[in-house]
Short mmCIF file of C-alpha atoms in Angstrom, two decimals:
data_model
loop_
_atom_site.label_atom_id
_atom_site.label_comp_id
_atom_site.label_asym_id
_atom_site.label_seq_id
_atom_site.Cartn_x
_atom_site.Cartn_y
_atom_site.Cartn_z
CA MET A 271 -13.60 -10.99 16.89
CA ASN A 272 -9.97 -9.91 16.79
CA ASP A 273 -7.13 -12.21 17.89
CA SER A 274 -4.75 -10.51 20.32
CA GLN A 275 -2.00 -13.02 19.45
CA ALA A 276 -2.30 -12.58 15.68
CA LYS A 277 -0.24 -10.19 13.60
CA THR A 278 -1.91 -6.85 12.89
CA VAL A 279 -1.62 -5.48 9.35
CA LEU A 280 -2.80 -2.11 8.00
CA ILE A 281 -3.39 -2.02 4.23
CA THR A 282 -4.07 1.25 2.41
CA GLY A 283 -5.94 1.11 -0.88
CA ALA A 284 -7.68 -2.00 0.43
CA ALA A 285 -10.61 -1.62 -1.98
CA GLY A 286 -8.28 -1.80 -5.00
CA SER A 287 -7.21 -4.91 -6.87
CA LEU A 288 -3.92 -5.62 -5.08
CA GLY A 289 -5.17 -4.20 -1.77
CA ALA A 290 -8.20 -6.48 -1.82
CA ALA A 291 -6.03 -9.51 -2.66
CA LEU A 292 -3.69 -8.63 0.21
CA THR A 293 -6.67 -8.25 2.53
CA GLN A 294 -7.94 -11.69 1.57
CA GLY A 295 -4.50 -13.23 2.04
CA CYS A 296 -3.92 -11.59 5.42
CA VAL A 297 -7.30 -12.71 6.70
CA ASP A 298 -6.63 -16.23 5.41
CA ALA A 299 -3.32 -16.16 7.33
CA GLY A 300 -5.17 -15.28 10.54
CA CYS A 301 -4.05 -11.64 10.75
CA ASN A 302 -5.95 -8.77 12.29
CA THR A 303 -6.40 -6.83 9.06
CA ILE A 304 -7.21 -3.10 8.96
CA MET A 305 -8.62 -1.97 5.60
CA LEU A 306 -8.06 1.70 4.71
CA ASP A 307 -9.49 3.35 1.60
CA CYS A 308 -11.45 6.43 0.57
CA ASP A 309 -13.98 4.22 -1.26
CA GLN A 310 -16.33 3.13 1.53
CA ARG A 311 -18.60 1.19 -0.81
CA GLY A 312 -15.58 -0.63 -2.22
CA LEU A 313 -14.33 -1.38 1.29
CA GLU A 314 -17.70 -2.80 2.27
CA LYS A 315 -17.77 -4.98 -0.84
CA VAL A 316 -14.36 -6.47 -0.05
CA TYR A 317 -15.32 -6.82 3.61
CA ASP A 318 -18.52 -8.71 2.78
CA ARG A 319 -16.61 -11.15 0.58
CA VAL A 320 -13.79 -11.71 3.06
CA ALA A 321 -15.76 -11.71 6.30
CA GLY A 322 -18.27 -14.15 4.88
CA GLN A 323 -15.58 -16.83 4.70
CA GLY A 324 -15.01 -16.97 8.46
CA GLY A 325 -11.81 -16.28 10.35
CA VAL A 326 -10.76 -13.01 11.93
CA GLU A 327 -13.02 -10.23 10.68
CA PRO A 328 -11.16 -7.31 9.10
CA VAL A 329 -11.59 -3.78 10.43
CA LEU A 330 -12.86 -1.05 8.10
CA PHE A 331 -11.23 2.39 8.25
CA PRO A 332 -12.58 4.76 5.58
CA LEU A 333 -10.13 7.63 5.08
CA ASP A 334 -9.43 9.94 2.15
CA LEU A 335 -5.66 10.28 1.85
CA ALA A 336 -6.12 13.30 -0.41
CA THR A 337 -7.53 15.38 2.44
CA ALA A 338 -6.49 13.64 5.67
CA GLY A 339 -4.18 15.59 7.95
CA PRO A 340 -2.04 14.75 11.00
CA GLU A 341 -5.07 14.81 13.31
CA GLN A 342 -6.81 12.02 11.38
CA TYR A 343 -3.68 9.89 11.32
CA GLU A 344 -3.13 10.42 15.03
CA ALA A 345 -6.72 9.42 15.80
CA MET A 346 -6.30 6.27 13.70
CA THR A 347 -3.02 5.21 15.29
CA ASP A 348 -4.47 5.86 18.75
CA ALA A 349 -7.37 3.56 17.88
CA ILE A 350 -4.99 0.85 16.61
CA GLU A 351 -2.90 1.09 19.78
CA ASP A 352 -5.99 0.87 22.00
CA GLN A 353 -7.35 -2.16 20.16
CA PHE A 354 -4.22 -4.08 19.21
CA GLY A 355 -1.28 -2.55 21.08
CA ARG A 356 1.04 -2.70 18.07
CA LEU A 357 1.23 -2.85 14.27
CA ASP A 358 3.14 -5.69 12.66
CA ALA A 359 2.95 -4.34 9.12
CA LEU A 360 1.92 -1.21 7.24
CA VAL A 361 1.40 -1.83 3.52
CA HIS A 362 1.07 1.19 1.22
CA CYS A 363 -1.15 0.09 -1.69
CA ALA A 364 -3.18 3.27 -2.15
CA VAL A 365 -2.49 4.93 -5.48
CA LYS A 366 -4.04 7.56 -7.72
CA PHE A 367 -3.86 7.41 -11.50
CA GLU A 368 -6.47 8.66 -13.97
CA SER A 369 -4.92 8.74 -17.43
CA LEU A 370 -1.79 9.28 -19.51
CA THR A 371 -1.64 13.06 -19.85
CA PRO A 372 1.00 15.59 -21.01
CA LEU A 373 2.50 17.57 -18.13
CA GLU A 374 1.38 20.92 -19.53
CA HIS A 375 -2.25 19.75 -19.69
CA PHE A 376 -2.48 18.49 -16.11
CA PRO A 377 -4.75 20.74 -13.97
CA PRO A 378 -2.72 21.99 -10.97
CA PRO A 379 -5.29 20.87 -8.34
CA ASP A 380 -5.30 17.35 -9.82
CA TRP A 381 -1.49 17.26 -9.86
CA LEU A 382 -1.30 18.23 -6.19
CA MET A 383 -3.97 15.70 -5.25
CA HIS A 384 -2.13 12.86 -7.03
CA ILE A 385 1.17 13.73 -5.31
CA GLN A 386 -0.63 13.94 -1.97
CA VAL A 387 -2.18 10.48 -2.28
CA ASN A 388 0.77 8.72 -3.91
CA LEU A 389 3.67 10.22 -1.96
CA ASN A 390 2.93 12.70 0.82
CA ALA A 391 0.34 10.48 2.52
CA ALA A 392 2.78 7.56 2.50
CA TRP A 393 5.31 9.62 4.44
CA LEU A 394 2.74 11.04 6.84
CA LEU A 395 1.11 7.70 7.64
CA SER A 396 4.48 5.97 7.98
CA VAL A 397 5.85 8.39 10.56
CA HIS A 398 2.62 8.18 12.57
CA CYS A 399 2.76 4.37 12.51
CA LEU A 400 6.45 3.97 13.36
CA PRO A 401 5.89 3.81 17.15
CA LEU A 402 3.36 1.02 16.60
CA LEU A 403 5.72 -0.81 14.23
CA ARG A 404 8.51 -0.53 16.79
CA ALA A 405 6.19 -2.07 19.39
CA ALA A 406 6.03 -5.26 17.29
CA ASP A 407 8.73 -7.91 17.41
CA ALA A 408 9.55 -7.40 13.73
CA GLY A 409 7.54 -4.59 12.18
CA ARG A 410 7.33 -4.29 8.40
CA LEU A 411 7.00 -0.97 6.55
CA CYS A 412 6.07 -1.82 2.96
CA PHE A 413 5.80 0.24 -0.23
CA MET A 414 4.51 -0.67 -3.69
CA LEU A 415 6.75 0.60 -6.48
CA GLU A 416 6.81 0.34 -10.27
CA ASP A 417 9.07 -0.25 -13.23
CA LEU A 418 10.74 3.14 -12.83
CA GLN A 419 12.28 3.16 -16.30
CA LYS A 420 8.81 2.81 -17.77
CA VAL A 421 7.09 5.51 -15.72
CA GLN A 422 9.80 8.12 -16.26
CA GLY A 423 8.71 8.30 -19.89
CA ALA A 424 6.25 10.68 -21.50
CA LEU A 425 2.68 11.11 -20.25
CA TRP A 426 3.02 9.34 -16.90
CA GLY A 427 2.61 12.66 -15.09
CA PRO A 428 2.34 12.77 -11.27
CA TYR A 429 2.01 8.98 -11.09
CA GLY A 430 5.49 8.53 -12.58
CA VAL A 431 6.97 11.38 -10.53
CA SER A 432 5.46 10.09 -7.29
CA LYS A 433 6.69 6.52 -7.89
CA HIS A 434 10.25 7.82 -8.24
CA GLY A 435 9.74 9.85 -5.07
CA LEU A 436 8.28 6.83 -3.28
CA LYS A 437 11.38 4.77 -3.99
CA ALA A 438 13.55 7.58 -2.58
CA LEU A 439 11.29 7.73 0.48
CA ALA A 440 11.52 3.97 1.00
CA SER A 441 15.30 4.12 0.58
CA GLN A 442 15.63 6.81 3.25
CA PHE A 443 13.38 4.90 5.65
CA ALA A 444 15.44 1.76 5.00
CA ALA A 445 18.69 3.59 5.81
CA GLU A 446 17.31 5.26 8.93
CA LEU A 447 15.68 2.08 10.30
CA LYS A 448 18.54 -0.25 9.37
CA ASN A 449 19.58 -0.88 12.97
CA THR A 450 16.06 -1.20 14.37
CA PRO A 451 13.62 -4.13 14.48
CA VAL A 452 11.53 -2.42 11.77
CA GLN A 453 12.26 -3.75 8.28
CA VAL A 454 11.50 -1.64 5.21
CA LEU A 455 10.38 -3.53 2.10
CA ALA A 456 9.64 -2.05 -1.31
CA PHE A 457 7.96 -4.30 -3.86
CA ASP A 458 7.61 -4.07 -7.61
CA PRO A 459 4.68 -6.47 -8.08
CA GLY A 460 5.04 -6.42 -11.86
CA PRO A 461 2.12 -6.17 -14.29
CA ILE A 462 -1.18 -7.28 -12.78
CA SER A 463 -4.74 -7.10 -13.99
CA SER A 464 -6.40 -4.02 -12.49
CA PRO A 465 -8.57 -1.03 -13.40
CA LEU A 466 -5.50 1.21 -12.98
CA ARG A 467 -3.58 -0.73 -15.62
CA SER A 468 -6.55 -0.67 -18.00
CA ARG A 469 -6.54 3.14 -17.86
CA ALA A 470 -2.96 3.16 -19.20
CA TYR A 471 -3.13 0.21 -21.58
CA HIS A 472 -6.46 0.56 -23.38
CA ALA A 473 -5.77 -2.07 -26.04
CA GLU A 474 -4.82 -4.76 -23.53
CA GLY A 475 -7.41 -7.45 -22.91
CA PRO A 476 -8.68 -8.05 -19.34
CA GLY A 477 -6.97 -11.44 -19.14
CA ALA A 478 -3.63 -10.35 -20.58
CA GLN A 479 -1.95 -9.94 -17.17
CA PRO A 480 -1.94 -12.13 -14.04
CA GLN A 481 -4.54 -11.62 -11.37
CA PRO A 482 -3.14 -9.88 -8.25
CA ASP A 483 -3.47 -12.95 -6.01
CA ALA A 484 -0.06 -14.39 -6.89
CA ALA A 485 1.78 -11.14 -6.17
CA ALA A 486 -0.25 -10.69 -2.98
CA GLY A 487 0.72 -14.16 -1.81
CA GLN A 488 4.41 -13.45 -2.25
CA ILE A 489 4.14 -10.10 -0.46
CA ILE A 490 2.36 -11.73 2.48
CA ASP A 491 5.14 -14.34 2.69
CA TYR A 492 7.60 -11.48 3.25
CA LEU A 493 5.29 -9.74 5.71
CA LEU A 494 4.95 -12.87 7.82
CA GLY A 495 8.63 -13.82 7.60
CA ARG A 496 8.09 -16.90 5.43
CA ARG A 497 10.41 -15.36 2.82
CA LYS A 498 13.58 -13.44 3.62
CA SER A 499 15.54 -10.81 1.73
CA ASP A 500 18.79 -8.99 2.40
CA HIS A 501 17.62 -6.10 0.23
CA TYR A 502 14.75 -3.73 0.83
CA PHE A 503 13.77 -3.54 -2.90
CA ILE A 504 12.15 -6.75 -4.14
CA GLY A 505 11.03 -7.35 -7.71
CA LEU A 506 8.42 -10.08 -7.55
CA LYS A 507 8.59 -12.91 -10.07
CA PRO A 508 5.80 -15.29 -11.08
CA ASP A 509 5.96 -18.50 -9.00
#
Protein backbone atom coordinates (compact mmCIF):
# COMPACT_ATOMS: atom_id res chain seq x y z
CA MET A 1 0.00 0.00 0.00
CA ASN A 2 1.23 3.49 -0.84
CA ASP A 3 1.56 6.23 1.78
CA SER A 4 -0.09 9.48 0.71
CA GLN A 5 2.06 11.44 3.19
CA ALA A 6 5.37 9.94 2.06
CA LYS A 7 7.67 11.44 -0.54
CA THR A 8 7.24 10.05 -4.05
CA VAL A 9 10.41 9.28 -6.01
CA LEU A 10 10.74 8.14 -9.64
CA ILE A 11 13.99 6.32 -10.45
CA THR A 12 14.95 5.47 -14.03
CA GLY A 13 17.34 2.59 -14.60
CA ALA A 14 15.97 1.03 -11.42
CA ALA A 15 17.10 -2.47 -12.42
CA GLY A 16 20.74 -1.35 -12.64
CA SER A 17 23.31 -1.37 -9.86
CA LEU A 18 22.93 2.23 -8.64
CA GLY A 19 19.23 2.36 -9.50
CA ALA A 20 18.52 -0.77 -7.46
CA ALA A 21 20.52 0.60 -4.51
CA LEU A 22 18.57 3.86 -4.70
CA THR A 23 15.31 1.92 -4.85
CA GLN A 24 16.26 -0.01 -1.73
CA GLY A 25 17.27 3.16 0.08
CA CYS A 26 14.12 5.06 -0.87
CA VAL A 27 11.90 2.20 0.25
CA ASP A 28 13.85 1.96 3.51
CA ALA A 29 13.24 5.71 3.99
CA GLY A 30 9.49 5.18 3.59
CA CYS A 31 9.16 6.74 0.13
CA ASN A 32 6.64 5.84 -2.52
CA THR A 33 9.18 4.57 -5.05
CA ILE A 34 8.43 4.23 -8.78
CA MET A 35 10.86 1.92 -10.58
CA LEU A 36 11.34 2.58 -14.31
CA ASP A 37 13.47 0.40 -16.58
CA CYS A 38 13.26 -1.41 -19.91
CA ASP A 39 14.38 -4.65 -18.23
CA GLN A 40 11.13 -6.03 -16.81
CA ARG A 41 12.77 -9.18 -15.47
CA GLY A 42 15.41 -7.06 -13.75
CA LEU A 43 12.73 -4.80 -12.29
CA GLU A 44 10.83 -7.78 -10.93
CA LYS A 45 14.00 -9.18 -9.37
CA VAL A 46 14.70 -5.90 -7.55
CA TYR A 47 11.03 -5.60 -6.60
CA ASP A 48 10.94 -9.10 -5.10
CA ARG A 49 14.01 -8.36 -2.98
CA VAL A 50 12.81 -4.96 -1.81
CA ALA A 51 9.11 -5.69 -1.34
CA GLY A 52 9.90 -8.82 0.64
CA GLN A 53 11.41 -6.70 3.41
CA GLY A 54 8.17 -4.91 4.26
CA GLY A 55 7.46 -1.20 4.12
CA VAL A 56 5.89 0.72 1.27
CA GLU A 57 5.83 -1.47 -1.84
CA PRO A 58 7.51 0.08 -4.87
CA VAL A 59 5.62 0.56 -8.12
CA LEU A 60 6.91 -1.08 -11.30
CA PHE A 61 6.85 0.92 -14.54
CA PRO A 62 8.49 -0.96 -17.44
CA LEU A 63 9.39 1.51 -20.19
CA ASP A 64 12.01 1.45 -22.94
CA LEU A 65 13.57 4.90 -23.09
CA ALA A 66 15.05 4.08 -26.50
CA THR A 67 11.61 3.98 -28.12
CA ALA A 68 9.26 5.84 -25.75
CA GLY A 69 7.68 9.01 -27.11
CA PRO A 70 5.76 11.93 -25.59
CA GLU A 71 2.53 9.90 -25.43
CA GLN A 72 4.11 7.28 -23.15
CA TYR A 73 5.59 9.92 -20.87
CA GLU A 74 2.29 11.76 -20.69
CA ALA A 75 0.45 8.55 -19.79
CA MET A 76 3.00 7.84 -17.06
CA THR A 77 2.85 11.31 -15.52
CA ASP A 78 -0.96 11.21 -15.62
CA ALA A 79 -0.85 7.93 -13.70
CA ILE A 80 1.57 9.38 -11.13
CA GLU A 81 -0.64 12.44 -10.66
CA ASP A 82 -3.75 10.28 -10.24
CA GLN A 83 -2.10 8.02 -7.67
CA PHE A 84 0.18 10.38 -5.76
CA GLY A 85 -0.73 13.95 -6.75
CA ARG A 86 2.90 15.07 -7.00
CA LEU A 87 6.49 13.94 -7.53
CA ASP A 88 9.07 14.83 -4.91
CA ALA A 89 12.08 13.61 -6.89
CA LEU A 90 12.99 12.39 -10.37
CA VAL A 91 16.32 10.57 -10.46
CA HIS A 92 17.89 9.85 -13.86
CA CYS A 93 19.95 6.66 -13.45
CA ALA A 94 19.18 5.00 -16.78
CA VAL A 95 22.25 4.72 -18.97
CA LYS A 96 23.38 2.83 -22.06
CA PHE A 97 26.96 1.69 -22.58
CA GLU A 98 28.13 -1.43 -24.42
CA SER A 99 31.86 -1.14 -25.02
CA LEU A 100 34.81 1.13 -25.73
CA THR A 101 34.62 1.62 -29.50
CA PRO A 102 36.25 4.00 -32.02
CA LEU A 103 33.84 6.62 -33.35
CA GLU A 104 34.25 5.51 -36.96
CA HIS A 105 33.27 1.93 -36.07
CA PHE A 106 30.07 2.77 -34.20
CA PRO A 107 26.96 1.66 -36.16
CA PRO A 108 24.73 4.72 -36.72
CA PRO A 109 21.55 3.08 -35.31
CA ASP A 110 23.43 2.14 -32.13
CA TRP A 111 24.84 5.67 -31.80
CA LEU A 112 21.37 7.21 -32.08
CA MET A 113 19.93 4.73 -29.59
CA HIS A 114 22.65 5.50 -27.01
CA ILE A 115 22.10 9.26 -27.35
CA GLN A 116 18.34 8.74 -27.06
CA VAL A 117 18.59 6.77 -23.81
CA ASN A 118 21.40 8.75 -22.20
CA LEU A 119 20.41 12.31 -23.14
CA ASN A 120 17.22 12.86 -25.12
CA ALA A 121 15.06 10.75 -22.79
CA ALA A 122 16.37 12.66 -19.77
CA TRP A 123 15.17 15.93 -21.28
CA LEU A 124 11.84 14.52 -22.41
CA LEU A 125 11.02 12.87 -19.09
CA SER A 126 12.16 15.91 -17.12
CA VAL A 127 9.90 18.36 -18.94
CA HIS A 128 6.93 16.01 -18.57
CA CYS A 129 7.60 15.65 -14.83
CA LEU A 130 8.18 19.33 -14.05
CA PRO A 131 4.51 20.08 -13.25
CA LEU A 132 4.52 17.19 -10.77
CA LEU A 133 7.82 18.36 -9.25
CA ARG A 134 6.41 21.87 -8.89
CA ALA A 135 3.41 20.39 -7.05
CA ALA A 136 5.76 19.15 -4.31
CA ASP A 137 7.01 21.38 -1.52
CA ALA A 138 10.62 20.96 -2.63
CA GLY A 139 10.91 18.90 -5.80
CA ARG A 140 14.29 17.46 -6.79
CA LEU A 141 15.39 16.93 -10.40
CA CYS A 142 18.50 14.73 -10.28
CA PHE A 143 21.04 13.65 -12.90
CA MET A 144 23.92 11.16 -12.71
CA LEU A 145 27.10 12.46 -14.32
CA GLU A 146 30.65 11.20 -14.74
CA ASP A 147 34.28 12.22 -14.56
CA LEU A 148 34.00 14.33 -17.71
CA GLN A 149 37.76 14.60 -18.26
CA LYS A 150 37.92 10.82 -18.41
CA VAL A 151 35.02 10.24 -20.79
CA GLN A 152 36.10 12.91 -23.28
CA GLY A 153 39.04 10.67 -24.18
CA ALA A 154 39.30 8.13 -26.96
CA LEU A 155 36.81 5.28 -27.38
CA TRP A 156 34.10 6.51 -25.01
CA GLY A 157 31.79 7.15 -27.98
CA PRO A 158 28.16 8.21 -27.41
CA TYR A 159 28.44 7.50 -23.68
CA GLY A 160 31.11 10.19 -23.29
CA VAL A 161 29.33 12.61 -25.61
CA SER A 162 25.99 12.15 -23.86
CA LYS A 163 27.51 12.65 -20.38
CA HIS A 164 28.90 16.02 -21.50
CA GLY A 165 25.50 16.86 -22.95
CA LEU A 166 23.77 15.74 -19.76
CA LYS A 167 25.84 18.14 -17.67
CA ALA A 168 24.89 20.98 -20.04
CA LEU A 169 21.24 19.93 -19.77
CA ALA A 170 21.39 19.86 -15.97
CA SER A 171 23.10 23.27 -15.96
CA GLN A 172 20.36 24.80 -18.10
CA PHE A 173 17.62 23.29 -15.93
CA ALA A 174 19.42 24.61 -12.83
CA ALA A 175 19.56 28.13 -14.27
CA GLU A 176 15.94 28.12 -15.44
CA LEU A 177 14.57 26.67 -12.18
CA LYS A 178 16.78 28.73 -9.87
CA ASN A 179 13.92 30.85 -8.54
CA THR A 180 11.42 28.01 -8.19
CA PRO A 181 10.89 25.40 -5.45
CA VAL A 182 12.40 22.75 -7.75
CA GLN A 183 16.07 22.08 -7.03
CA VAL A 184 18.33 20.59 -9.70
CA LEU A 185 21.08 18.26 -8.48
CA ALA A 186 23.74 16.59 -10.61
CA PHE A 187 25.83 13.87 -8.96
CA ASP A 188 29.13 12.31 -9.88
CA PRO A 189 28.88 9.12 -7.80
CA GLY A 190 32.49 8.18 -8.51
CA PRO A 191 33.66 4.66 -9.37
CA ILE A 192 31.26 1.96 -8.22
CA SER A 193 31.08 -1.75 -8.84
CA SER A 194 28.66 -2.41 -11.70
CA PRO A 195 28.28 -4.38 -14.94
CA LEU A 196 28.65 -1.10 -16.86
CA ARG A 197 32.05 -0.44 -15.31
CA SER A 198 33.19 -4.01 -16.00
CA ARG A 199 32.50 -3.49 -19.71
CA ALA A 200 35.00 -0.60 -19.75
CA TYR A 201 37.59 -1.93 -17.29
CA HIS A 202 38.01 -5.60 -18.17
CA ALA A 203 41.09 -6.19 -16.02
CA GLU A 204 39.51 -4.77 -12.87
CA GLY A 205 38.42 -7.31 -10.28
CA PRO A 206 34.76 -7.35 -9.13
CA GLY A 207 35.68 -6.11 -5.65
CA ALA A 208 38.04 -3.35 -6.77
CA GLN A 209 35.43 -0.58 -6.45
CA PRO A 210 32.86 0.24 -3.74
CA GLN A 211 29.40 -1.23 -3.92
CA PRO A 212 26.76 1.35 -4.97
CA ASP A 213 25.03 1.43 -1.57
CA ALA A 214 27.26 4.14 -0.11
CA ALA A 215 26.77 6.49 -3.06
CA ALA A 216 23.04 5.74 -3.05
CA GLY A 217 22.81 6.61 0.64
CA GLN A 218 24.43 10.00 0.09
CA ILE A 219 22.19 10.76 -2.90
CA ILE A 220 19.08 9.90 -0.87
CA ASP A 221 20.26 12.24 1.90
CA TYR A 222 20.20 15.08 -0.65
CA LEU A 223 16.85 13.97 -2.05
CA LEU A 224 15.24 13.99 1.38
CA GLY A 225 16.90 17.23 2.50
CA ARG A 226 19.16 15.61 5.10
CA ARG A 227 22.16 17.08 3.26
CA LYS A 228 22.27 20.55 1.72
CA SER A 229 24.33 22.05 -1.08
CA ASP A 230 24.60 25.53 -2.54
CA HIS A 231 25.75 24.05 -5.84
CA TYR A 232 23.83 21.87 -8.24
CA PHE A 233 26.90 19.72 -9.16
CA ILE A 234 27.94 17.39 -6.35
CA GLY A 235 30.92 15.06 -6.47
CA LEU A 236 30.25 12.34 -3.93
CA LYS A 237 33.05 11.30 -1.60
CA PRO A 238 33.35 8.07 0.39
CA ASP A 239 31.96 8.53 3.92
